[in-house]
XYZ file of C-alpha atoms in Angstrom:
760
model
C -61.615 -92.002 18.698
C -57.738 -93.093 18.360
C -56.201 -96.215 19.606
C -52.407 -96.620 19.841
C -49.881 -99.215 19.887
C -46.385 -98.753 20.220
C -43.641 -100.531 18.117
C -40.111 -100.865 18.237
C -38.069 -99.056 15.483
C -36.587 -102.406 14.068
C -39.682 -104.532 14.248
C -41.250 -106.093 11.301
C -44.419 -107.522 10.923
C -45.321 -110.320 8.561
C -48.329 -109.899 6.281
C -50.087 -112.784 5.329
C -53.546 -113.920 5.225
C -53.439 -115.943 8.145
C -52.496 -113.141 10.288
C -54.510 -110.674 8.336
C -57.353 -110.896 11.173
C -54.914 -110.579 13.947
C -53.318 -107.501 12.600
C -56.890 -105.484 12.627
C -56.155 -105.296 16.481
C -53.065 -102.945 15.613
C -54.891 -100.618 13.439
C -55.312 -97.061 14.536
C -58.804 -95.632 14.251
C -59.696 -92.263 13.500
C -62.669 -90.381 12.408
C -64.578 -93.924 12.113
C -61.852 -95.006 9.648
C -58.326 -96.563 9.590
C -55.416 -94.461 9.859
C -53.519 -95.591 6.426
C -50.801 -92.727 6.286
C -49.168 -90.226 8.633
C -46.233 -88.194 7.722
C -44.555 -88.943 11.277
C -44.872 -92.664 10.844
C -43.290 -95.617 9.412
C -45.512 -98.238 7.448
C -44.851 -101.582 8.631
C -42.832 -102.643 5.200
C -40.975 -99.297 4.698
C -37.227 -99.271 5.391
C -35.878 -97.630 8.487
C -34.496 -94.302 8.163
C -31.451 -93.164 10.144
C -31.860 -90.749 12.928
C -31.012 -87.194 11.858
C -30.027 -84.651 14.381
C -31.121 -81.306 13.720
C -29.001 -78.430 13.546
C -30.499 -75.160 13.667
C -28.922 -72.322 11.678
C -29.961 -69.739 14.280
C -27.427 -69.304 17.121
C -28.937 -68.920 20.583
C -27.419 -65.669 21.094
C -29.266 -64.579 18.115
C -32.618 -66.012 18.984
C -32.497 -64.336 22.448
C -31.521 -61.214 20.986
C -34.016 -58.305 21.296
C -35.211 -57.400 18.021
C -37.695 -54.711 16.715
C -40.672 -55.570 14.874
C -43.884 -57.074 15.220
C -44.682 -58.738 18.956
C -45.938 -61.740 16.962
C -43.039 -62.240 14.728
C -40.588 -61.635 17.809
C -42.519 -64.245 19.901
C -42.527 -66.975 16.968
C -38.544 -66.138 16.317
C -37.709 -66.811 20.090
C -39.436 -69.845 19.980
C -39.024 -71.209 16.646
C -38.407 -75.013 16.289
C -35.268 -76.345 14.641
C -35.467 -76.765 10.958
C -32.986 -78.316 8.406
C -32.088 -77.120 4.989
C -34.310 -80.280 3.835
C -37.734 -81.372 5.109
C -36.817 -83.858 7.866
C -39.338 -87.089 8.099
C -39.529 -88.545 11.292
C -40.706 -92.145 12.069
C -41.998 -91.550 15.525
C -44.162 -95.222 15.629
C -44.744 -97.926 13.150
C -48.008 -97.738 11.431
C -49.837 -100.953 10.410
C -52.214 -100.792 7.448
C -54.311 -103.027 5.537
C -53.181 -104.713 2.427
C -56.046 -103.911 0.639
C -55.628 -100.242 0.623
C -54.195 -97.129 -1.399
C -50.661 -96.239 -0.509
C -50.014 -92.401 0.379
C -47.042 -90.603 0.385
C -45.843 -86.792 0.753
C -42.215 -87.311 1.663
C -40.647 -85.426 -0.895
C -40.121 -81.715 -1.521
C -43.132 -79.656 -1.503
C -45.075 -82.404 -0.448
C -47.574 -81.497 2.513
C -50.440 -84.527 3.208
C -50.382 -85.119 6.905
C -52.753 -87.872 7.163
C -55.124 -90.201 5.335
C -57.809 -92.212 6.552
C -59.753 -94.759 4.864
C -63.678 -94.666 5.416
C -64.620 -97.654 3.197
C -63.085 -99.200 -0.014
C -64.057 -96.147 -2.034
C -63.588 -93.206 0.294
C -60.565 -91.439 2.124
C -60.592 -88.650 4.031
C -57.110 -86.455 3.617
C -56.161 -84.061 6.320
C -53.123 -81.497 5.017
C -50.270 -80.407 7.214
C -50.491 -76.592 8.208
C -48.028 -73.968 7.058
C -44.964 -74.440 9.728
C -45.442 -72.615 12.757
C -49.044 -72.016 11.920
C -52.696 -73.609 12.600
C -53.859 -72.179 9.087
C -53.179 -71.394 5.345
C -54.246 -74.948 4.202
C -54.534 -74.370 0.430
C -51.808 -76.081 -1.535
C -51.575 -79.843 -1.786
C -49.090 -82.151 -3.213
C -49.214 -85.923 -2.703
C -48.926 -89.202 -4.331
C -51.132 -92.428 -4.218
C -50.378 -96.069 -5.321
C -53.331 -98.231 -6.089
C -53.596 -101.803 -5.210
C -56.335 -102.749 -7.988
C -57.637 -101.471 -11.292
C -59.596 -100.025 -12.352
C -60.909 -98.537 -9.294
C -62.938 -95.432 -8.666
C -62.035 -93.736 -5.378
C -63.410 -90.413 -3.912
C -60.991 -88.070 -1.936
C -62.394 -85.738 0.837
C -59.705 -83.223 1.859
C -61.211 -81.629 4.805
C -59.141 -78.979 6.492
C -59.248 -76.399 3.835
C -59.232 -72.588 4.967
C -60.514 -70.498 2.250
C -64.128 -69.453 2.231
C -64.510 -69.155 -1.661
C -62.642 -71.320 -4.197
C -62.724 -71.457 -8.020
C -63.315 -75.361 -7.889
C -66.919 -74.588 -7.687
C -66.658 -72.518 -10.916
C -64.808 -75.746 -12.799
C -61.266 -75.704 -11.485
C -59.815 -79.351 -11.306
C -57.167 -80.864 -9.347
C -53.906 -81.773 -11.307
C -52.583 -85.180 -11.668
C -49.620 -86.813 -12.941
C -48.832 -90.486 -13.970
C -44.929 -92.105 -13.244
C -45.739 -94.615 -15.754
C -46.871 -92.258 -18.532
C -43.626 -90.163 -17.608
C -41.531 -93.287 -18.256
C -42.946 -93.731 -21.351
C -42.237 -90.109 -22.449
C -45.626 -88.500 -21.564
C -44.351 -85.803 -19.037
C -47.687 -83.774 -18.857
C -49.839 -82.839 -15.914
C -53.314 -83.687 -16.790
C -56.782 -82.640 -15.288
C -58.715 -86.003 -15.007
C -60.381 -85.394 -11.570
C -64.231 -85.526 -11.743
C -66.889 -84.664 -9.304
C -65.146 -81.990 -8.096
C -66.944 -79.837 -5.186
C -66.129 -77.286 -2.740
C -68.222 -76.818 0.461
C -68.312 -75.944 4.461
C -67.819 -78.917 6.507
C -68.644 -79.896 10.207
C -65.126 -79.887 11.439
C -64.354 -76.966 13.787
C -61.198 -75.164 13.623
C -58.681 -74.789 16.340
C -59.127 -71.997 18.752
C -61.956 -70.635 16.555
C -65.901 -70.548 16.227
C -65.287 -71.449 12.599
C -65.352 -74.658 10.529
C -63.246 -75.988 7.902
C -64.145 -76.422 4.217
C -63.688 -79.872 2.033
C -62.534 -80.283 -1.267
C -63.829 -83.474 -2.504
C -63.178 -85.050 -5.980
C -63.133 -88.427 -7.544
C -60.384 -90.587 -9.600
C -60.262 -93.618 -11.403
C -57.150 -95.762 -11.484
C -56.360 -97.687 -14.419
C -52.925 -99.354 -13.520
C -52.235 -100.953 -9.967
C -48.450 -100.820 -10.833
C -48.516 -97.040 -11.655
C -48.440 -94.112 -9.128
C -50.403 -90.948 -9.366
C -49.156 -87.299 -7.897
C -52.152 -84.787 -7.218
C -51.424 -81.143 -6.582
C -53.292 -77.692 -6.440
C -50.833 -76.395 -8.974
C -48.141 -77.187 -11.144
C -45.259 -77.779 -8.840
C -41.695 -76.207 -9.121
C -39.427 -77.172 -6.429
C -36.227 -75.398 -5.147
C -34.373 -78.358 -6.618
C -36.059 -77.221 -9.906
C -34.883 -73.732 -9.308
C -31.255 -74.723 -8.695
C -31.084 -76.691 -11.464
C -32.364 -74.075 -13.768
C -30.261 -71.223 -12.486
C -27.176 -73.574 -12.794
C -27.813 -74.173 -16.500
C -28.266 -70.622 -17.136
C -24.963 -69.604 -15.602
C -23.459 -72.069 -17.657
C -24.983 -70.964 -21.210
C -24.771 -67.555 -20.565
C -22.039 -66.149 -18.636
C -21.387 -62.933 -20.821
C -24.753 -61.583 -19.808
C -25.825 -63.176 -16.475
C -24.809 -63.721 -13.168
C -26.246 -65.727 -10.251
C -25.434 -64.844 -6.604
C -26.606 -65.859 -3.238
C -28.481 -62.863 -1.837
C -29.072 -64.266 1.830
C -29.084 -67.263 3.667
C -32.942 -68.418 4.934
C -33.914 -69.239 8.378
C -33.401 -73.102 7.369
C -29.587 -72.417 5.728
C -30.889 -72.441 2.227
C -29.633 -69.877 -0.337
C -31.736 -67.583 -2.096
C -30.489 -67.077 -5.364
C -30.664 -63.353 -7.091
C -29.996 -63.212 -11.083
C -28.587 -60.207 -12.680
C -29.005 -59.538 -16.184
C -27.467 -56.922 -18.575
C -25.268 -56.645 -21.180
C -21.232 -56.781 -20.279
C -22.194 -58.328 -17.187
C -18.198 -58.621 -16.414
C -17.891 -54.818 -16.291
C -20.735 -54.268 -14.223
C -20.292 -53.951 -10.267
C -18.898 -57.226 -8.812
C -20.972 -59.138 -6.410
C -18.500 -58.373 -3.480
C -18.870 -54.648 -3.877
C -22.629 -55.132 -3.875
C -22.556 -57.198 -0.626
C -20.536 -54.244 0.726
C -23.255 -51.959 0.014
C -25.731 -54.122 1.337
C -24.124 -54.146 4.805
C -23.723 -50.169 4.566
C -25.936 -47.497 5.498
C -27.254 -44.924 2.724
C -24.545 -42.570 3.737
C -21.883 -45.096 3.823
C -23.075 -45.926 0.088
C -23.175 -42.429 -1.056
C -19.639 -42.032 0.207
C -18.479 -45.221 -2.039
C -20.258 -43.625 -5.115
C -18.336 -40.516 -4.640
C -15.089 -42.444 -4.656
C -16.121 -44.525 -7.829
C -16.873 -41.356 -9.631
C -13.630 -40.088 -8.731
C -11.928 -43.275 -10.175
C -13.373 -42.541 -13.556
C -14.198 -45.862 -14.184
C -16.013 -45.746 -17.499
C -17.403 -49.205 -17.623
C -19.640 -48.501 -14.591
C -20.469 -44.900 -15.434
C -21.912 -46.673 -18.773
C -23.792 -48.989 -16.415
C -25.125 -46.171 -14.182
C -26.777 -44.607 -17.489
C -28.766 -47.577 -18.005
C -32.595 -48.070 -16.589
C -33.287 -50.824 -14.008
C -36.390 -53.449 -13.529
C -36.304 -55.575 -10.233
C -38.791 -58.791 -10.693
C -39.538 -61.099 -7.741
C -41.835 -64.123 -7.160
C -42.780 -67.055 -4.905
C -42.974 -64.986 -1.801
C -45.854 -67.539 -1.145
C -44.713 -71.031 -1.906
C -48.050 -72.501 -3.032
C -48.428 -70.043 -5.796
C -46.371 -72.009 -8.387
C -47.771 -70.724 -11.334
C -45.573 -67.399 -10.597
C -42.471 -69.842 -11.109
C -43.271 -70.557 -14.693
C -44.096 -66.642 -15.665
C -40.572 -65.672 -14.350
C -38.971 -68.442 -16.147
C -40.544 -66.836 -19.497
C -39.337 -63.567 -18.314
C -35.438 -64.841 -18.074
C -35.733 -67.000 -21.020
C -36.826 -64.256 -23.351
C -33.993 -61.967 -21.659
C -31.223 -64.569 -22.502
C -32.414 -65.342 -25.796
C -30.916 -64.412 -29.243
C -33.713 -62.193 -30.063
C -32.987 -58.625 -31.103
C -35.386 -56.974 -29.154
C -33.843 -58.926 -25.951
C -30.290 -57.739 -26.807
C -31.401 -54.222 -26.982
C -33.563 -54.623 -23.455
C -29.901 -56.053 -22.035
C -28.073 -53.043 -23.444
C -30.274 -50.243 -22.170
C -31.723 -51.990 -18.898
C -30.131 -53.623 -15.817
C -32.409 -56.581 -14.836
C -32.371 -57.628 -11.061
C -34.348 -60.716 -10.489
C -35.081 -63.029 -7.387
C -37.080 -66.269 -8.833
C -37.958 -67.697 -5.193
C -38.212 -65.129 -2.368
C -39.372 -68.015 0.254
C -37.297 -70.900 -0.505
C -37.743 -72.721 2.983
C -41.502 -72.439 2.696
C -41.381 -74.050 -0.934
C -39.007 -77.278 0.511
C -41.579 -77.684 3.228
C -44.731 -77.708 1.367
C -46.223 -74.206 2.812
C -49.052 -72.225 0.894
C -48.447 -68.718 2.093
C -45.785 -68.545 5.167
C -42.289 -68.809 6.189
C -40.914 -71.141 8.549
C -41.252 -68.512 10.880
C -45.392 -68.924 10.068
C -45.719 -65.192 9.044
C -46.633 -63.879 5.436
C -43.606 -62.089 4.163
C -45.410 -60.178 1.761
C -46.915 -58.416 4.879
C -43.066 -57.598 6.031
C -41.860 -55.430 3.545
C -42.524 -52.127 5.392
C -40.099 -52.799 8.267
C -38.420 -56.340 7.443
C -35.947 -57.643 10.041
C -32.611 -58.951 9.137
C -32.858 -62.096 11.335
C -36.477 -62.936 11.023
C -37.118 -62.003 7.375
C -33.817 -62.178 5.883
C -34.934 -62.849 2.501
C -37.164 -59.456 2.348
C -34.535 -57.395 4.160
C -31.994 -58.084 1.666
C -34.249 -57.945 -1.293
C -35.644 -54.551 0.030
C -32.050 -53.503 0.454
C -31.009 -54.363 -2.954
C -34.075 -52.427 -4.671
C -32.880 -49.639 -2.522
C -29.439 -49.571 -3.730
C -30.466 -50.023 -7.234
C -32.921 -47.141 -7.149
C -29.955 -45.039 -5.977
C -27.741 -45.655 -8.612
C -30.262 -46.038 -11.488
C -33.851 -45.068 -12.593
C -36.266 -47.906 -11.801
C -38.602 -48.379 -14.516
C -40.452 -51.510 -12.986
C -40.856 -53.447 -9.843
C -43.324 -56.721 -10.307
C -43.819 -59.176 -7.764
C -45.626 -62.438 -9.169
C -48.428 -64.197 -7.632
C -50.972 -66.779 -8.159
C -54.864 -65.736 -7.228
C -57.071 -68.557 -5.927
C -60.502 -66.935 -6.274
C -60.144 -64.868 -9.608
C -59.947 -65.745 -13.252
C -57.605 -64.048 -15.657
C -54.265 -62.665 -15.287
C -54.292 -58.933 -14.098
C -52.258 -56.498 -11.956
C -52.748 -54.649 -8.902
C -51.104 -51.062 -9.124
C -51.147 -48.056 -6.740
C -52.868 -44.664 -6.944
C -51.289 -41.246 -6.371
C -53.820 -39.425 -4.119
C -52.637 -35.704 -5.172
C -55.387 -33.660 -7.359
C -52.662 -31.818 -9.227
C -52.155 -32.327 -13.002
C -48.953 -33.893 -12.332
C -50.378 -36.192 -9.840
C -53.116 -37.212 -12.337
C -50.514 -37.743 -14.812
C -48.430 -39.891 -12.635
C -51.891 -42.113 -12.430
C -52.205 -42.419 -16.108
C -48.366 -43.518 -16.531
C -49.231 -46.078 -13.558
C -51.538 -47.733 -16.268
C -49.261 -47.883 -18.834
C -47.243 -51.021 -18.307
C -50.699 -53.150 -17.776
C -52.440 -51.177 -20.744
C -49.572 -52.430 -23.154
C -49.212 -55.668 -21.950
C -53.380 -56.110 -22.440
C -52.471 -55.385 -26.348
C -49.601 -58.179 -26.384
C -51.278 -60.881 -24.016
C -54.766 -62.166 -24.943
C -54.833 -63.834 -21.483
C -54.122 -60.561 -19.458
C -56.745 -58.444 -18.668
C -56.635 -54.480 -18.298
C -60.144 -54.391 -17.206
C -59.525 -56.643 -13.996
C -56.355 -54.920 -13.214
C -56.926 -52.576 -10.099
C -54.911 -49.397 -8.847
C -55.373 -48.492 -5.345
C -54.074 -48.512 -1.939
C -55.902 -50.511 0.466
C -55.656 -50.480 4.126
C -54.732 -53.916 4.335
C -51.802 -53.772 1.669
C -49.756 -51.011 2.933
C -47.145 -53.328 3.925
C -46.690 -55.687 0.729
C -44.214 -55.110 -1.739
C -45.787 -52.930 -4.218
C -47.138 -50.355 -1.911
C -43.753 -50.227 0.051
C -41.917 -49.911 -3.125
C -44.343 -47.078 -4.427
C -44.119 -44.809 -1.153
C -40.706 -45.158 -0.070
C -38.722 -45.499 -3.524
C -41.076 -43.336 -5.597
C -41.433 -46.164 -8.297
C -44.566 -45.497 -10.078
C -44.727 -48.676 -11.833
C -44.933 -51.205 -8.757
C -47.278 -54.032 -9.364
C -48.383 -57.217 -7.996
C -48.875 -59.528 -11.044
C -51.886 -62.198 -10.220
C -52.088 -65.050 -12.397
C -55.113 -67.295 -11.916
C -55.037 -70.986 -10.720
C -57.927 -71.744 -12.773
C -58.118 -69.922 -16.192
C -59.387 -67.129 -18.481
C -62.973 -65.809 -19.180
C -61.764 -65.605 -22.882
C -60.728 -69.089 -23.275
C -62.288 -71.482 -26.066
C -64.888 -73.740 -25.370
C -62.041 -76.560 -25.423
C -59.763 -75.116 -22.447
C -60.444 -74.287 -18.946
C -57.311 -74.165 -17.314
C -53.871 -71.932 -17.981
C -51.139 -74.185 -19.104
C -47.559 -73.699 -18.305
C -46.450 -72.645 -21.787
C -49.244 -69.678 -21.375
C -47.676 -68.653 -18.372
C -44.192 -68.495 -19.790
C -45.634 -66.750 -22.697
C -47.085 -64.143 -20.182
C -43.607 -63.679 -18.653
C -41.975 -63.063 -21.996
C -44.837 -60.390 -23.217
C -44.192 -58.484 -19.805
C -40.497 -58.495 -20.763
C -41.380 -57.513 -24.247
C -43.548 -54.414 -23.186
C -40.320 -52.937 -21.814
C -39.232 -52.218 -25.393
C -41.549 -49.092 -25.170
C -39.041 -47.378 -22.924
C -36.440 -47.713 -25.565
C -38.260 -45.701 -27.957
C -39.466 -41.988 -26.798
C -41.499 -41.777 -29.976
C -43.275 -45.175 -29.348
C -43.676 -44.220 -25.439
C -45.306 -40.868 -26.556
C -47.877 -42.994 -28.584
C -48.777 -45.400 -26.104
C -49.390 -42.738 -23.583
C -51.393 -40.922 -26.081
C -53.445 -43.952 -26.514
C -53.833 -44.745 -22.878
C -55.035 -41.024 -22.020
C -57.632 -41.147 -24.712
C -58.817 -44.346 -23.645
C -59.171 -43.364 -19.835
C -60.526 -39.786 -20.266
C -63.169 -41.018 -23.189
C -62.724 -37.907 -25.112
C -64.155 -37.970 -28.661
C -61.015 -36.747 -30.672
C -58.401 -39.343 -31.052
C -54.739 -38.561 -30.350
C -52.145 -37.715 -33.274
C -50.475 -40.675 -34.364
C -46.769 -41.125 -34.153
C -44.418 -42.832 -36.481
C -42.309 -45.768 -35.273
C -38.483 -45.255 -35.260
C -35.974 -47.878 -35.245
C -35.461 -48.965 -31.728
C -31.515 -48.867 -31.878
C -31.360 -45.181 -32.644
C -33.490 -44.306 -29.696
C -32.462 -43.095 -26.646
C -34.049 -43.904 -23.048
C -35.627 -40.751 -21.537
C -36.458 -40.437 -18.027
C -39.935 -41.288 -16.472
C -40.411 -37.248 -15.891
C -39.894 -36.901 -19.791
C -42.485 -39.342 -20.403
C -44.903 -37.471 -17.926
C -44.469 -34.265 -19.628
C -45.618 -36.288 -22.952
C -49.169 -36.914 -21.429
C -51.735 -34.125 -22.343
C -52.697 -32.699 -19.062
C -55.932 -30.561 -20.645
C -57.448 -34.096 -21.668
C -56.926 -35.438 -18.180
C -57.553 -32.375 -16.112
C -59.745 -32.902 -12.909
C -59.863 -36.647 -13.932
C -59.971 -39.061 -11.102
C -59.371 -42.453 -11.749
C -59.017 -44.353 -8.632
C -60.449 -47.798 -8.357
C -63.051 -47.916 -5.622
C -62.795 -51.706 -5.043
C -59.987 -54.209 -5.064
C -61.727 -56.235 -7.343
C -61.774 -59.679 -5.287
C -58.955 -58.930 -3.158
C -57.742 -61.755 -1.192
C -57.817 -60.661 2.153
C -58.686 -63.978 3.581
C -55.425 -65.485 2.716
C -53.390 -63.398 5.036
C -55.565 -63.597 8.301
C -56.781 -67.147 8.645
C -54.304 -68.462 10.664
C -55.696 -69.731 13.936
C -52.454 -69.542 15.877
C -52.109 -65.835 15.167
C -55.567 -64.997 16.201
C -55.214 -66.756 19.422
C -52.111 -64.969 19.978
C -53.568 -61.652 19.242
C -56.581 -62.662 21.488
C -53.982 -63.363 24.340
C -52.011 -60.288 23.760
C -55.179 -58.178 23.817
C -56.291 -59.763 27.173
C -53.029 -59.194 28.772
C -53.033 -55.646 27.683
C -56.579 -55.232 28.941
C -55.630 -57.046 32.279
C -52.616 -54.586 32.551
C -54.587 -51.718 32.210
C -57.330 -52.831 34.503
C -54.528 -53.385 36.989
C -53.031 -50.111 36.471
C -56.874 -48.250 36.974
C -57.052 -50.103 40.200
C -53.944 -48.938 41.601
C -54.708 -45.318 40.602
C -57.860 -45.714 42.313
C -56.470 -46.831 45.472
C -54.441 -43.276 45.325
C -57.046 -40.671 46.251
C -56.686 -37.663 44.234
C -55.821 -34.083 45.886
C -59.091 -32.177 46.381
C -58.302 -28.772 46.224
C -60.767 -26.482 48.110
C -62.929 -24.543 46.195
C -62.039 -21.201 47.676
C -58.455 -21.849 46.183
C -60.077 -21.860 42.773
C -62.641 -19.167 43.102
C -64.439 -17.432 40.067
C -62.096 -14.131 40.319
C -59.206 -16.111 39.938
C -57.506 -15.056 36.585
C -57.245 -17.707 33.780
C -53.554 -19.421 33.396
C -53.115 -17.241 29.972
C -54.080 -14.271 32.084
C -51.073 -14.547 34.332
C -48.365 -13.581 31.618
C -50.615 -10.741 30.670
C -50.396 -9.294 34.399
C -46.792 -9.636 34.314
C -46.165 -6.233 32.403
C -45.669 -4.020 35.520
C -42.950 -6.468 36.439
C -39.293 -5.192 35.296
C -37.022 -8.156 36.059
C -37.655 -11.862 36.725
C -35.167 -14.648 37.402
C -35.672 -17.508 35.523
C -33.985 -21.098 35.503
C -34.276 -24.085 33.670
C -33.365 -27.847 33.907
C -30.494 -27.673 31.468
C -28.799 -24.538 33.005
C -29.654 -23.731 36.521
C -27.311 -20.849 36.822
C -28.657 -19.068 34.091
C -29.900 -15.752 34.908
C -32.244 -13.816 32.317
C -33.496 -10.372 32.396
C -36.923 -9.708 31.271
C -36.904 -5.819 30.453
C -39.695 -6.005 27.984
C -42.765 -7.901 27.649
C -44.888 -8.684 24.421
C -48.058 -10.062 24.005
C -47.048 -13.517 22.640
C -48.283 -16.494 23.711
C -46.649 -18.125 27.086
C -44.539 -21.090 25.087
C -43.761 -18.078 22.537
C -41.753 -15.969 25.327
C -38.242 -16.142 24.394
C -34.965 -14.123 25.295
C -31.903 -14.556 23.388
C -33.414 -17.744 21.489
C -34.143 -19.850 24.797
C -37.801 -20.669 25.405
C -39.067 -19.546 28.854
C -41.855 -21.771 30.260
C -42.778 -20.439 33.800
C -44.782 -23.233 35.285
C -46.151 -24.246 38.534
C -44.896 -27.302 40.449
C -46.729 -28.606 43.789
C -43.643 -28.466 46.019
C -42.087 -26.014 48.257
C -39.723 -24.365 45.724
C -39.529 -20.664 45.016
C -41.237 -19.709 41.640
C -38.923 -17.024 40.808
C -35.798 -17.824 42.231
C -35.396 -21.610 42.008
C -35.250 -24.096 39.557
C -38.704 -24.377 37.284
C -39.225 -28.186 35.950
C -40.730 -28.729 32.742
C -42.622 -31.972 33.373
C -45.772 -30.025 34.975
C -47.383 -26.711 34.112
C -49.963 -24.029 35.603
C -52.770 -25.461 33.530
C -51.884 -29.189 35.108
C -51.989 -27.380 38.597
C -55.408 -25.763 37.845
C -57.013 -28.950 36.426
C -55.115 -31.335 38.769
C -58.582 -32.032 40.943
C -59.774 -33.491 37.533
C -56.640 -36.043 37.029
C -55.253 -39.086 39.056
C -52.008 -38.048 40.347
C -49.366 -40.653 39.989
C -47.723 -42.413 42.781
C -44.256 -40.993 43.302
C -41.801 -40.770 45.967
C -42.776 -37.110 46.539
C -46.065 -38.325 47.916
C -44.453 -40.644 50.307
C -42.716 -37.983 52.223
C -45.424 -35.404 52.514
C -49.208 -35.861 53.469
C -52.000 -34.578 51.556
C -53.105 -31.637 53.646
C -49.549 -30.247 53.151
C -49.532 -30.796 49.527
C -53.026 -28.985 49.475
C -52.047 -25.990 51.441
C -48.902 -25.821 49.339
C -50.845 -25.423 46.179
C -53.301 -23.169 47.581
C -50.298 -20.598 48.900
C -48.919 -20.572 45.429
C -51.961 -19.777 43.738
C -52.607 -16.868 46.223
C -49.038 -15.488 45.866
C -49.487 -15.374 41.869
C -52.685 -14.173 41.536
């Protein structure tokens, strides 16, 4: 039950002990409790925010433009709400709350608490906001709480979570952050929540016969003057990214360049980072933008012109290999931001190995593929309400701009340089450890098996360098539900063998010591550094051959170990091609060996299909298609089929194919087709070819029968029907056309009977 009262925006309500009883009639009651926080409401003692007029970045003509893509995406795009670059917090009404209650807030970047309901002094029910334009994907949470007394132990119930399984039952705990400790120099997120549990509740999901799930935990507030933040994972906001890339650009202008790849639906920039040696001689961004707007043929012409100009600096860059890394396509998987941060920090460092990598490889990095979702506190979707990691197959320029231009940038890079690695960084909510999902080549030839061995090379070497990475939990296969993801599309379309999804658990690793349960940000950053360091094997053909031999020996299970290779100095080595590396794999050792993984090892299918709004749209579309089909069937039934008299189709009637054999005695036939009605072909010699293979002077002739009064051998022969169709016409439902409006059924039957008698 909900009791609502309206207040003017400038009304102030005095809070005193004398009128506390009077104020109780102003409380809003929900779920047998008092509503104490609503993201669309103004608490009585909060300042009044100025009204903000929203300006959509999508012009009406673009929104109404017919665009290719999924029906759901097009429907969403045509009806999308107006979003500002920064999240707008409305004040639809004034909310009166008790003085002795916790004060909640999520009105900050990436915050997503929708409502808080006080059940009693020690229990609060929390409701999270859905991802924008959806009715689902609730997993990420980020909000603050200010206590009113201490010590005070409070139990929270987050009651509209969607996942059927969670790591909370394995020991995972929510993150907490103290503002008072931060002011004292202690800027650390902690795990101080107790009594954590995750279970299915009695609340029904909208439009579905399914239930929500509840996360419950307890926390003890020690200071009434403190403010505590609660989060699902370590927050890393869009503002944090902009501050970070600005610092990078100022510190490393000779090796690093930051540009705006495109604008998002809300009008935010999507930064792309280019790292390589002598960055000033690399293709400038204006030229890259021109290539992004050109077709493959247009880019080919540009490369020919560049080669004619003998631009030596660009030629040197074309001899380099390439690496493409992305992260945060799912906004709530913030742990991926720390991995990609470690990757970048290592590349721009003064280490000798980092300098070598910059000399040999061009790095393209997109640290945040979904800035809008991060700003608005989404867990998985863009502002359009779709999972962008399921749009790599055919991304749309307007609906999925960051994916469209990211794929285009990778395509251009693969045309100019050999891509050694594509890696998309994610977080995993139902598995421990850090691992990779790779692809699988289904061929059975020796070369195909060698490719499958090579695909496992980077995960194998990374497992040797990082104790938290699990090569055992890494899976290599292509599932039906993942064919439109980044790693699969880039593997199949651009032939990038080392195309991976890097997954880091939100919880921890199985090999942790007893005093550690959760992954820390330094460990995530170290994983990114080690991944970058793994690429050093491509700077030394000898080291690459050694690792490939070790991996082949490990996968094949042979008893004889491979021959050892001596290590040489990296600086004196030359990067070979991937084909050179495939030749170094011992084919006899793996001949006939099939190493496809039989399962995904806990792949997160539920995360992409738990939106009730999308399910409702699919059901509505299916119902509409079914109704349309029924209407067409009913219309067809109302048109009686032609009942050909059985005498006209007697057993003595030759089969359609025999008609062409019986034409042998004829010396001349005049044929006309739809394209050239005046062309007359002399048929002087007949062969035993099939009907559709009868050609003269390279023109295919299709003698056909049409149920009309036209002459078979003297007039135009239409292509849209055939003799077989005429013979089987009694078994088909004839479409309604202008022809049947002019002639009655009896005339049609007689015409067909006469035609058949004349021919046979």
